[in-house]
CSV table of C-alpha atoms in Angstrom, one decimal:
chain,number,residue,atom,x,y,z
A,18,UNK,CA,-19.2,3.0,39.6
A,19,UNK,CA,-20.2,1.6,36.4
A,20,UNK,CA,-18.7,-1.5,34.9
A,21,UNK,CA,-17.2,-2.2,38.4
A,22,UNK,CA,-17.0,-5.9,39.3
A,23,UNK,CA,-17.6,-7.1,42.4
A,24,UNK,CA,-18.0,-11.4,43.9
A,25,UNK,CA,-21.7,-10.6,45.6
A,26,UNK,CA,-24.2,-7.7,45.6
A,27,UNK,CA,-26.4,-7.9,48.2
A,28,UNK,CA,-30.1,-5.8,47.3
A,29,UNK,CA,-31.6,-5.0,50.8
A,30,UNK,CA,-30.3,-3.5,54.0
A,31,UNK,CA,-32.5,-4.7,56.7
A,32,UNK,CA,-31.3,-7.6,59.3
A,33,UNK,CA,-31.4,-9.8,56.6
A,34,UNK,CA,-29.5,-8.2,54.0
A,35,UNK,CA,-27.1,-7.0,57.0
A,36,UNK,CA,-26.2,-9.9,58.2
A,37,UNK,CA,-26.0,-11.8,54.7
A,38,UNK,CA,-23.2,-8.8,53.8
A,39,UNK,CA,-21.6,-9.7,57.3
A,40,UNK,CA,-20.8,-13.2,57.2
A,41,UNK,CA,-20.0,-12.9,53.6
A,42,UNK,CA,-16.9,-10.4,54.6
A,43,UNK,CA,-16.4,-12.8,57.8
A,44,UNK,CA,-14.7,-15.3,54.8
A,45,UNK,CA,-12.9,-12.5,53.0
A,46,UNK,CA,-15.7,-11.4,50.3
A,47,UNK,CA,-15.7,-8.2,48.5
A,48,UNK,CA,-19.6,-7.4,49.0
A,49,UNK,CA,-21.7,-4.2,48.2
A,50,UNK,CA,-24.7,-3.8,49.7
A,51,UNK,CA,-27.5,-1.5,48.2
A,52,UNK,CA,-30.1,0.3,49.8
A,53,UNK,CA,-33.3,2.0,48.6
A,54,UNK,CA,-34.2,4.1,51.4
A,55,UNK,CA,-31.7,6.3,53.5
A,56,UNK,CA,-30.8,4.1,56.7
A,57,UNK,CA,-29.8,1.3,56.7
A,58,UNK,CA,-31.9,-1.3,59.6
A,59,UNK,CA,-34.9,-2.6,57.8
A,60,UNK,CA,-37.2,-2.4,60.0
A,61,UNK,CA,-35.2,-2.7,62.8
A,62,UNK,CA,-35.1,1.3,64.2
A,63,UNK,CA,-34.4,2.4,68.2
A,64,UNK,CA,-35.5,5.7,69.6
A,65,UNK,CA,-33.6,7.2,72.9
A,66,UNK,CA,-35.8,10.0,74.0
A,67,UNK,CA,-35.9,11.8,77.8
A,68,UNK,CA,-33.8,8.9,79.2
A,69,UNK,CA,-36.1,6.0,77.4
A,70,UNK,CA,-34.9,3.8,74.7
A,71,UNK,CA,-37.7,2.2,72.7
A,72,UNK,CA,-38.4,0.4,69.8
A,73,UNK,CA,-40.0,1.6,66.0
A,74,UNK,CA,-40.2,-2.2,64.7
A,75,UNK,CA,-38.8,-6.1,66.1
A,76,UNK,CA,-38.5,-5.9,70.6
A,77,UNK,CA,-36.7,-8.2,70.5
A,78,UNK,CA,-35.0,-11.9,68.7
A,79,UNK,CA,-34.5,-15.2,70.7
A,80,UNK,CA,-30.9,-16.6,70.7
A,81,UNK,CA,-32.4,-20.7,68.1
A,82,UNK,CA,-29.1,-20.8,66.5
A,83,UNK,CA,-25.1,-20.9,67.3
A,84,UNK,CA,-24.4,-18.5,64.5
A,85,UNK,CA,-26.6,-15.2,66.3
A,86,UNK,CA,-23.9,-15.6,69.8
A,87,UNK,CA,-21.4,-15.6,67.2
A,88,UNK,CA,-22.4,-12.7,65.3
A,89,UNK,CA,-22.3,-10.4,68.5
A,90,UNK,CA,-18.9,-12.0,69.9
A,91,UNK,CA,-17.2,-10.9,66.9
A,92,UNK,CA,-19.7,-7.6,67.0
A,93,UNK,CA,-18.2,-7.2,71.2
A,94,UNK,CA,-16.6,-4.2,70.2
A,95,UNK,CA,-19.4,-2.5,68.9
A,96,UNK,CA,-22.3,-4.4,70.2
A,97,UNK,CA,-23.0,-6.3,73.1
A,98,UNK,CA,-26.2,-9.0,72.6
A,99,UNK,CA,-28.4,-8.1,76.1
A,100,UNK,CA,-29.7,-11.4,77.3
A,101,UNK,CA,-33.4,-10.8,79.3
A,102,UNK,CA,-33.5,-10.9,82.5
A,103,UNK,CA,-35.5,-13.8,84.2
A,104,UNK,CA,-38.5,-11.3,83.8
A,105,UNK,CA,-38.7,-12.3,79.9
A,106,UNK,CA,-39.6,-16.0,80.9
A,107,UNK,CA,-43.4,-14.8,82.1
A,108,UNK,CA,-46.0,-14.6,79.5
A,109,UNK,CA,-49.7,-14.0,80.8
A,110,UNK,CA,-52.5,-14.4,78.4
A,111,UNK,CA,-55.9,-12.0,78.8
A,112,UNK,CA,-59.4,-14.1,79.1
A,113,UNK,CA,-61.9,-12.1,80.7
A,114,UNK,CA,-61.3,-9.6,82.8
A,115,UNK,CA,-57.2,-10.2,83.7
A,116,UNK,CA,-54.4,-11.9,82.6
A,117,UNK,CA,-53.6,-15.2,83.5
A,118,UNK,CA,-49.7,-16.7,83.4
A,119,UNK,CA,-48.9,-18.5,80.7
A,120,UNK,CA,-48.7,-22.3,81.3
A,121,UNK,CA,-45.5,-23.6,80.9
A,122,UNK,CA,-45.5,-27.2,82.1
A,123,UNK,CA,-47.4,-29.8,82.6
A,124,UNK,CA,-48.3,-29.2,85.6
A,125,UNK,CA,-49.4,-25.7,85.4
A,126,UNK,CA,-51.4,-26.6,82.0
A,127,UNK,CA,-53.9,-28.8,84.0
A,128,UNK,CA,-54.2,-26.2,87.3
A,129,UNK,CA,-54.7,-22.6,84.6
A,130,UNK,CA,-58.7,-21.5,84.3
A,131,UNK,CA,-57.2,-20.2,80.5
A,132,UNK,CA,-58.3,-24.2,79.9
A,133,UNK,CA,-61.5,-26.2,80.1
A,134,UNK,CA,-61.2,-29.2,82.2
A,135,UNK,CA,-61.7,-31.4,79.2
A,136,UNK,CA,-59.6,-29.9,76.5
A,137,UNK,CA,-56.4,-30.8,80.7
A,138,UNK,CA,-57.3,-34.4,79.7
A,139,UNK,CA,-56.7,-33.8,76.2
A,140,UNK,CA,-52.9,-32.6,77.4
A,141,UNK,CA,-52.4,-35.7,79.2
A,142,UNK,CA,-53.2,-37.5,76.3
A,143,UNK,CA,-50.9,-35.7,73.0
A,144,UNK,CA,-48.1,-38.1,73.7
A,145,UNK,CA,-50.5,-40.8,72.7
A,146,UNK,CA,-52.0,-39.2,70.2
A,147,UNK,CA,-52.3,-40.5,66.6
A,148,UNK,CA,-50.2,-38.0,64.0
A,149,UNK,CA,-51.3,-36.6,61.0
A,150,UNK,CA,-51.4,-37.4,57.6
A,151,UNK,CA,-52.0,-33.2,56.2
A,152,UNK,CA,-49.6,-31.3,55.1
A,153,UNK,CA,-51.6,-28.8,54.6
A,154,UNK,CA,-53.0,-28.8,58.4
A,155,UNK,CA,-53.2,-25.2,59.7
A,156,UNK,CA,-52.2,-24.5,63.0
A,157,UNK,CA,-55.9,-24.1,63.9
A,158,UNK,CA,-56.6,-27.8,62.8
A,159,UNK,CA,-54.1,-29.2,64.8
A,160,UNK,CA,-53.4,-27.2,67.8
A,161,UNK,CA,-57.4,-28.4,68.0
A,162,UNK,CA,-56.8,-32.1,66.7
A,163,UNK,CA,-54.3,-32.6,69.8
A,164,UNK,CA,-54.3,-30.3,72.2
A,165,UNK,CA,-58.5,-28.8,72.2
A,166,UNK,CA,-60.2,-25.7,71.0
A,167,UNK,CA,-59.4,-24.1,74.8
A,168,UNK,CA,-55.5,-24.8,74.2
A,169,UNK,CA,-56.0,-22.9,70.8
A,170,UNK,CA,-57.9,-19.3,71.7
A,171,UNK,CA,-55.5,-18.8,74.9
A,172,UNK,CA,-52.2,-20.1,74.1
A,173,UNK,CA,-51.8,-21.0,70.6
A,174,UNK,CA,-54.0,-17.9,69.5
A,175,UNK,CA,-52.6,-15.0,70.8
A,176,UNK,CA,-49.2,-16.9,70.2
A,177,UNK,CA,-49.5,-16.8,66.5
A,178,UNK,CA,-50.7,-12.9,66.7
A,179,UNK,CA,-47.8,-12.0,69.1
A,180,UNK,CA,-45.4,-13.5,65.9
A,181,UNK,CA,-47.4,-13.6,62.9
A,182,UNK,CA,-50.2,-10.8,63.7
A,183,UNK,CA,-51.6,-13.4,62.0
A,184,UNK,CA,-54.6,-16.5,61.9
A,185,UNK,CA,-54.1,-20.0,62.7
A,186,UNK,CA,-56.4,-21.0,60.7
A,187,UNK,CA,-55.1,-19.4,57.3
A,188,UNK,CA,-51.6,-19.8,58.6
A,189,UNK,CA,-50.0,-23.9,57.7
A,190,UNK,CA,-48.1,-25.3,60.4
A,191,UNK,CA,-45.2,-26.9,58.7
A,192,UNK,CA,-44.5,-24.0,56.9
A,193,UNK,CA,-45.4,-20.9,60.1
A,194,UNK,CA,-44.5,-23.0,62.9
A,195,UNK,CA,-41.4,-26.1,60.7
A,196,UNK,CA,-40.5,-27.2,64.3
A,197,UNK,CA,-43.5,-27.5,65.7
A,198,UNK,CA,-45.1,-29.7,62.4
A,199,UNK,CA,-41.4,-32.0,62.8
A,200,UNK,CA,-42.4,-32.9,65.9
A,201,UNK,CA,-45.2,-34.6,65.0
A,202,UNK,CA,-44.1,-35.9,62.3
A,203,UNK,CA,-41.0,-37.3,63.5
A,204,UNK,CA,-41.5,-38.4,67.0
A,205,UNK,CA,-45.5,-38.5,67.1
A,206,UNK,CA,-46.0,-36.1,69.6
A,207,UNK,CA,-45.0,-32.0,71.1
A,208,UNK,CA,-44.3,-33.8,74.4
A,209,UNK,CA,-42.5,-37.0,72.6
A,210,UNK,CA,-40.6,-35.2,70.9
A,211,UNK,CA,-39.5,-32.6,72.9
A,212,UNK,CA,-38.3,-34.8,75.7
A,213,UNK,CA,-36.2,-36.4,73.1
A,214,UNK,CA,-34.6,-33.4,71.6
A,215,UNK,CA,-33.6,-32.3,75.2
A,216,UNK,CA,-31.9,-35.4,75.3
A,217,UNK,CA,-30.1,-35.9,71.9
A,218,UNK,CA,-26.1,-34.7,72.3
A,219,UNK,CA,-25.2,-31.9,71.6
A,220,UNK,CA,-21.5,-30.0,70.5
A,221,UNK,CA,-19.6,-27.3,72.5
A,222,UNK,CA,-21.3,-24.9,68.8
A,223,UNK,CA,-24.6,-26.1,69.8
A,224,UNK,CA,-25.0,-25.0,72.9
A,225,UNK,CA,-24.2,-21.6,72.5
A,226,UNK,CA,-28.2,-21.6,71.5
A,227,UNK,CA,-30.4,-20.9,74.6
A,228,UNK,CA,-33.1,-20.3,73.3
A,229,UNK,CA,-33.1,-17.1,75.1
A,230,UNK,CA,-34.3,-13.7,74.5
A,231,UNK,CA,-32.9,-11.2,73.4
A,232,UNK,CA,-32.0,-7.6,72.5
A,233,UNK,CA,-29.3,-5.5,71.9
A,234,UNK,CA,-27.6,-3.3,74.5
A,235,UNK,CA,-29.0,0.6,73.9
A,236,UNK,CA,-31.8,-0.7,71.1
A,237,UNK,CA,-31.8,-2.6,68.1
A,238,UNK,CA,-29.9,0.1,66.4
A,239,UNK,CA,-26.6,-0.7,68.1
A,240,UNK,CA,-26.6,-4.5,66.3
A,241,UNK,CA,-27.1,-2.1,63.1
A,242,UNK,CA,-24.5,0.0,63.8
A,243,UNK,CA,-21.9,-2.1,64.1
A,244,UNK,CA,-22.8,-4.1,61.4
A,245,UNK,CA,-22.8,-1.6,58.6
A,246,UNK,CA,-19.1,-0.4,60.2
A,247,UNK,CA,-18.2,-4.4,60.3
A,248,UNK,CA,-18.8,-4.3,56.6
A,249,UNK,CA,-17.4,-1.2,55.7
A,250,UNK,CA,-19.1,1.9,54.7
A,251,UNK,CA,-17.6,1.7,51.5
A,252,UNK,CA,-18.9,-1.2,50.8
A,253,UNK,CA,-23.0,0.0,51.4
A,254,UNK,CA,-24.8,2.5,49.7
A,255,UNK,CA,-27.8,3.6,50.5
A,256,UNK,CA,-30.8,6.2,48.6
A,257,UNK,CA,-30.6,3.9,45.9
A,258,UNK,CA,-33.3,3.2,43.3
A,259,UNK,CA,-34.6,1.1,39.9
A,260,UNK,CA,-32.3,-1.5,41.2
A,261,UNK,CA,-32.7,-4.4,38.2
A,262,UNK,CA,-30.9,-7.5,37.8
A,263,UNK,CA,-30.2,-9.5,34.9
A,264,UNK,CA,-28.4,-12.0,33.2
A,265,UNK,CA,-24.8,-11.1,31.7
A,266,UNK,CA,-24.1,-12.5,28.1
A,267,UNK,CA,-21.1,-10.3,27.4
A,268,UNK,CA,-19.1,-9.3,30.3
A,269,UNK,CA,-16.9,-11.9,32.5
A,270,UNK,CA,-19.1,-11.9,35.2
A,271,UNK,CA,-22.6,-14.1,35.0
A,272,UNK,CA,-24.6,-10.9,36.8
A,273,UNK,CA,-25.3,-6.8,36.3
A,274,UNK,CA,-27.3,-4.6,38.3
A,275,UNK,CA,-28.2,-2.4,37.3
A,276,UNK,CA,-28.4,1.3,39.7
A,277,UNK,CA,-29.3,4.7,39.6
A,278,UNK,CA,-27.5,6.6,42.7
A,279,UNK,CA,-27.1,10.2,43.8
A,280,UNK,CA,-28.5,11.0,40.2
A,281,UNK,CA,-26.4,8.8,38.2
A,282,UNK,CA,-26.5,5.5,36.9
A,283,UNK,CA,-24.6,3.0,37.2
A,284,UNK,CA,-23.7,-1.0,36.2
A,285,UNK,CA,-21.8,-2.9,38.3
A,286,UNK,CA,-20.9,-7.3,37.0
A,287,UNK,CA,-21.0,-9.2,39.7
A,288,UNK,CA,-20.9,-13.5,40.1
A,289,UNK,CA,-23.4,-13.3,42.7
A,290,UNK,CA,-26.5,-11.6,43.9
A,291,UNK,CA,-29.1,-12.0,46.9
A,292,UNK,CA,-32.4,-10.4,46.7
A,293,UNK,CA,-33.7,-9.8,50.9
A,294,UNK,CA,-36.1,-7.0,49.9
A,295,UNK,CA,-40.1,-7.8,50.1
A,296,UNK,CA,-41.4,-10.5,47.6
A,297,UNK,CA,-43.6,-7.1,46.4
A,298,UNK,CA,-39.9,-5.9,44.8
A,299,UNK,CA,-38.8,-8.8,43.3
A,300,UNK,CA,-40.2,-8.2,39.9
A,301,UNK,CA,-38.9,-5.0,38.8
A,302,UNK,CA,-35.2,-5.8,40.7
A,303,UNK,CA,-36.0,-9.0,38.5
A,304,UNK,CA,-37.6,-8.7,34.8
A,305,UNK,CA,-35.7,-11.8,33.7
A,306,UNK,CA,-37.8,-14.3,36.1
A,307,UNK,CA,-40.8,-15.9,33.6
A,308,UNK,CA,-44.3,-14.0,34.6
A,309,UNK,CA,-45.9,-16.9,36.1
A,310,UNK,CA,-42.5,-17.9,38.0
A,311,UNK,CA,-42.6,-14.2,39.5
A,312,UNK,CA,-46.6,-14.9,40.5
A,313,UNK,CA,-45.5,-17.8,42.4
A,314,UNK,CA,-42.0,-16.1,44.6
A,315,UNK,CA,-44.7,-12.8,44.9
A,316,UNK,CA,-48.0,-14.7,46.3
A,317,UNK,CA,-47.9,-12.9,49.8
A,318,UNK,CA,-49.4,-11.1,52.1
A,319,UNK,CA,-47.9,-9.5,54.7
A,320,UNK,CA,-50.1,-8.1,58.1
A,321,UNK,CA,-50.1,-4.4,58.7
A,322,UNK,CA,-48.7,-3.6,62.2
A,323,UNK,CA,-48.9,-0.6,63.9
A,324,UNK,CA,-46.9,-0.6,66.9
A,325,UNK,CA,-47.5,1.9,69.6
A,326,UNK,CA,-44.2,3.1,72.1
A,327,UNK,CA,-46.0,4.0,75.2
A,328,UNK,CA,-43.5,5.3,78.9
A,329,UNK,CA,-44.1,6.5,81.3
A,330,UNK,CA,-41.5,7.5,84.0
A,331,UNK,CA,-43.8,6.9,87.0
A,332,UNK,CA,-45.8,3.9,86.4
A,333,UNK,CA,-44.3,1.2,88.5
A,334,UNK,CA,-47.0,-1.1,87.0
A,335,UNK,CA,-45.4,-4.5,90.3
A,336,UNK,CA,-47.6,-7.5,88.7
A,337,UNK,CA,-46.9,-6.3,85.2
A,338,UNK,CA,-43.3,-7.1,85.6
A,339,UNK,CA,-43.0,-9.9,82.7
A,340,UNK,CA,-42.2,-9.6,79.5
A,341,UNK,CA,-45.2,-9.0,78.1
A,342,UNK,CA,-49.4,-9.9,77.9
A,343,UNK,CA,-50.8,-11.6,74.7
A,344,UNK,CA,-54.6,-10.5,73.9
A,345,UNK,CA,-56.6,-13.3,72.1
A,346,UNK,CA,-58.8,-13.3,68.7
A,347,UNK,CA,-61.7,-14.4,70.7
A,348,UNK,CA,-61.6,-11.8,73.3
A,349,UNK,CA,-62.5,-9.9,70.5
A,350,UNK,CA,-59.9,-5.9,72.1
A,351,UNK,CA,-58.7,-4.0,69.3
A,352,UNK,CA,-55.4,-4.8,70.2
A,353,UNK,CA,-52.3,-8.0,70.0
A,354,UNK,CA,-50.7,-7.6,72.7
A,355,UNK,CA,-48.2,-5.4,75.4
A,356,UNK,CA,-44.5,-5.9,75.9
A,357,UNK,CA,-42.4,-4.5,79.0
A,358,UNK,CA,-38.9,-4.3,77.8
A,359,UNK,CA,-38.6,-2.2,80.5
A,360,UNK,CA,-38.2,-5.4,82.4
A,361,UNK,CA,-36.5,-7.2,80.4
A,362,UNK,CA,-33.8,-5.0,79.8
A,363,UNK,CA,-32.2,-2.3,81.7
A,364,UNK,CA,-31.8,1.7,79.9
A,365,UNK,CA,-35.4,1.2,78.9
A,366,UNK,CA,-36.5,3.4,81.3
A,367,UNK,CA,-35.6,5.1,85.0
A,368,UNK,CA,-35.7,2.7,88.4
A,369,UNK,CA,-39.7,3.9,88.6
A,370,UNK,CA,-41.1,3.4,85.0
A,371,UNK,CA,-42.0,1.3,82.4
A,372,UNK,CA,-41.2,1.3,78.3
A,373,UNK,CA,-44.8,-0.1,77.4
A,374,UNK,CA,-45.1,-1.2,73.4
A,375,UNK,CA,-48.3,-2.1,72.3
A,376,UNK,CA,-49.1,-3.4,69.1
A,377,UNK,CA,-53.0,-3.8,66.8
A,378,UNK,CA,-53.5,-4.8,63.6
A,379,UNK,CA,-52.6,-7.7,62.3
A,380,UNK,CA,-54.8,-9.6,59.4
A,381,UNK,CA,-57.9,-9.5,61.3
A,382,UNK,CA,-57.7,-5.3,62.2
A,383,UNK,CA,-56.3,-4.1,59.2
A,384,UNK,CA,-58.0,-1.2,58.8
A,385,UNK,CA,-56.2,0.3,62.2
A,386,UNK,CA,-53.6,1.1,60.6
A,387,UNK,CA,-55.2,3.4,58.8
A,388,UNK,CA,-55.9,4.9,61.8
A,389,UNK,CA,-55.3,8.6,62.7
A,390,UNK,CA,-52.9,9.3,65.7
A,391,UNK,CA,-55.5,10.6,68.0
A,392,UNK,CA,-58.2,7.3,66.8
A,393,UNK,CA,-55.5,5.3,68.3
A,394,UNK,CA,-54.7,6.9,71.2
A,395,UNK,CA,-58.0,6.4,72.6
A,396,UNK,CA,-57.7,2.6,72.0
A,397,UNK,CA,-54.5,3.1,73.8
A,398,UNK,CA,-55.3,4.5,76.4
A,399,UNK,CA,-58.7,2.3,77.1
A,400,UNK,CA,-56.4,-0.8,76.5
A,401,UNK,CA,-54.1,0.8,79.2
A,402,UNK,CA,-56.8,1.7,81.8
A,403,UNK,CA,-58.8,-1.6,81.5
A,404,UNK,CA,-56.3,-4.1,80.9
A,405,UNK,CA,-52.7,-1.8,83.7
A,406,UNK,CA,-54.9,-0.1,86.0
A,407,UNK,CA,-52.9,2.9,84.4
A,408,UNK,CA,-55.4,5.8,84.2
A,409,UNK,CA,-52.3,8.3,83.9
A,410,UNK,CA,-51.5,10.3,80.6
A,411,UNK,CA,-48.2,8.7,79.8
A,412,UNK,CA,-45.0,10.2,78.8
A,413,UNK,CA,-44.2,9.4,76.0
A,414,UNK,CA,-46.6,8.0,73.7
A,415,UNK,CA,-45.8,7.2,69.0
A,416,UNK,CA,-47.1,5.6,66.6
A,417,UNK,CA,-44.8,3.9,63.7
A,418,UNK,CA,-47.2,2.2,60.9
A,419,UNK,CA,-45.9,-0.7,58.7
A,420,UNK,CA,-48.4,-1.4,56.3
A,421,UNK,CA,-46.1,-4.4,54.8
A,422,UNK,CA,-45.0,-5.4,58.9
A,423,UNK,CA,-45.0,-9.6,58.4
A,424,UNK,CA,-45.6,-11.7,55.8
A,425,UNK,CA,-48.2,-14.7,56.4
A,426,UNK,CA,-46.8,-18.0,55.6
A,427,UNK,CA,-50.3,-19.9,54.3
A,428,UNK,CA,-51.6,-22.1,51.6
A,429,UNK,CA,-49.9,-20.5,48.9
A,430,UNK,CA,-46.6,-20.9,50.4
A,431,UNK,CA,-45.1,-24.4,49.3
A,432,UNK,CA,-45.6,-22.6,46.2
A,433,UNK,CA,-43.2,-20.0,46.5
A,434,UNK,CA,-41.5,-22.1,48.3
A,435,UNK,CA,-40.8,-24.1,44.9
A,436,UNK,CA,-40.8,-21.7,42.7
A,437,UNK,CA,-38.1,-19.3,44.5
A,438,UNK,CA,-35.9,-23.5,44.6
A,439,UNK,CA,-36.8,-23.7,40.3
A,440,UNK,CA,-35.4,-19.9,39.9
A,441,UNK,CA,-31.7,-20.2,42.1
A,442,UNK,CA,-31.1,-23.2,40.3
A,443,UNK,CA,-32.4,-21.9,36.9
A,444,UNK,CA,-30.0,-19.3,37.3
A,445,UNK,CA,-26.6,-20.2,38.9
A,446,UNK,CA,-25.4,-17.6,41.4
A,447,UNK,CA,-29.0,-16.0,42.3
A,448,UNK,CA,-30.1,-16.9,45.6
A,449,UNK,CA,-33.7,-14.9,46.7
A,450,UNK,CA,-33.5,-14.6,50.4
A,451,UNK,CA,-36.1,-12.8,52.7
A,452,UNK,CA,-38.2,-13.0,55.2
A,453,UNK,CA,-40.4,-14.5,51.9
A,454,UNK,CA,-39.0,-17.4,52.2
A,455,UNK,CA,-36.8,-19.7,55.8
A,456,UNK,CA,-39.1,-18.4,58.5
A,457,UNK,CA,-40.0,-14.2,59.8
A,458,UNK,CA,-38.4,-14.2,63.1
A,459,UNK,CA,-34.7,-11.8,63.7
A,460,UNK,CA,-32.8,-15.9,64.2
A,461,UNK,CA,-34.2,-16.8,61.5
A,462,UNK,CA,-33.2,-14.1,59.1
A,463,UNK,CA,-29.7,-14.5,60.8
A,464,UNK,CA,-29.7,-18.3,60.8
A,465,UNK,CA,-31.0,-17.6,56.7
A,466,UNK,CA,-27.8,-15.8,56.4
A,467,UNK,CA,-25.7,-17.8,57.8
A,468,UNK,CA,-26.6,-20.8,55.2
A,469,UNK,CA,-26.4,-19.1,52.3
A,470,UNK,CA,-22.9,-16.7,53.0
A,471,UNK,CA,-21.9,-20.7,53.3
A,472,UNK,CA,-22.9,-22.0,50.7
A,473,UNK,CA,-21.6,-19.3,48.0
């Protein structure tokens, strides 16, 4: 493949890279995608076993952007979007010795046992509270200031455990939750901002962003497979190693990408290089970037997460037919939360059974990533017994360890975002993307990919 010329080379075959290549191919651009592992999909990996379907990585996304629907529509002959049932609207929070429904409106917020009476009054007064003036305010500081400490402990903290596996005292609002930050800054209040946003005129395309929870029929791997087929097997290389990008001064194309594949060295000239790899890979991939700038780009900490797939053939657990239950850090338990994908999507378990996903570790319990399967199983079984009342052995239990699972958008994120912007401005045709910027959710990854493709 030496001296081959391409319009675009995408480095990284996770959802970010696959989505970027998809949108580029939709524009009839000549794309080559490079992936270091032996399969595409990154952390997305679905398993089908003995009538159960479970994931080792992400379980769901949110239809936050219209391009998610457009992508599934384009792939509809190979992959179907699976929109969650109404059970997905039900979220639970653990407090004391039981789960309680997470409030979904003003009335439930002032009647729930999760919050203190004084904080319920703060919630009612939120629209008239002065907006903050600290751009680096943490999520914990913002939540406490506007809504009270118990709201932080029993709504915000477990939410961030579920999304970031992170610490609200360290996550910075304008980086980690920019939409929430902008509600206060632009409208002076979360409540007033939400009302105003709901009244804004929407185009037909805007209305595609329903905010509903989604997966893919048969598991998210079907989305990965469909993206791979759309991009074309001839445009994807796996098991690629020693990938480096350098400015090309002697050819017609501005960039040279060198890598090893099938024990052979390859060199490609290209107009554009898009990296979607983790920040920790970038010093090797982009050796021409000045050391101090690269330190800022690679200043990211990734929280480790263990996910357990726990499957029962004959445990209906009728009182847990919900999206899931989250566990506040103040409750001092070793699990971050439990999802029930089988309550939200058909085909994940038989009629009388359930497929559950239990999450452990995160920023506060990083040590759990090194526990043995037997040690993790004891944690899971104690969780099943005390939290769901299940004492029987599961029919299937599998553990998946992700040492670098979720990037933490902490105080140093500002200098990372700025360094990325400067590097992209200095080196035309270089795009540094992936979850080190632009959000961490599946919807964020697809949205960023769309924007990147549109900018070329």
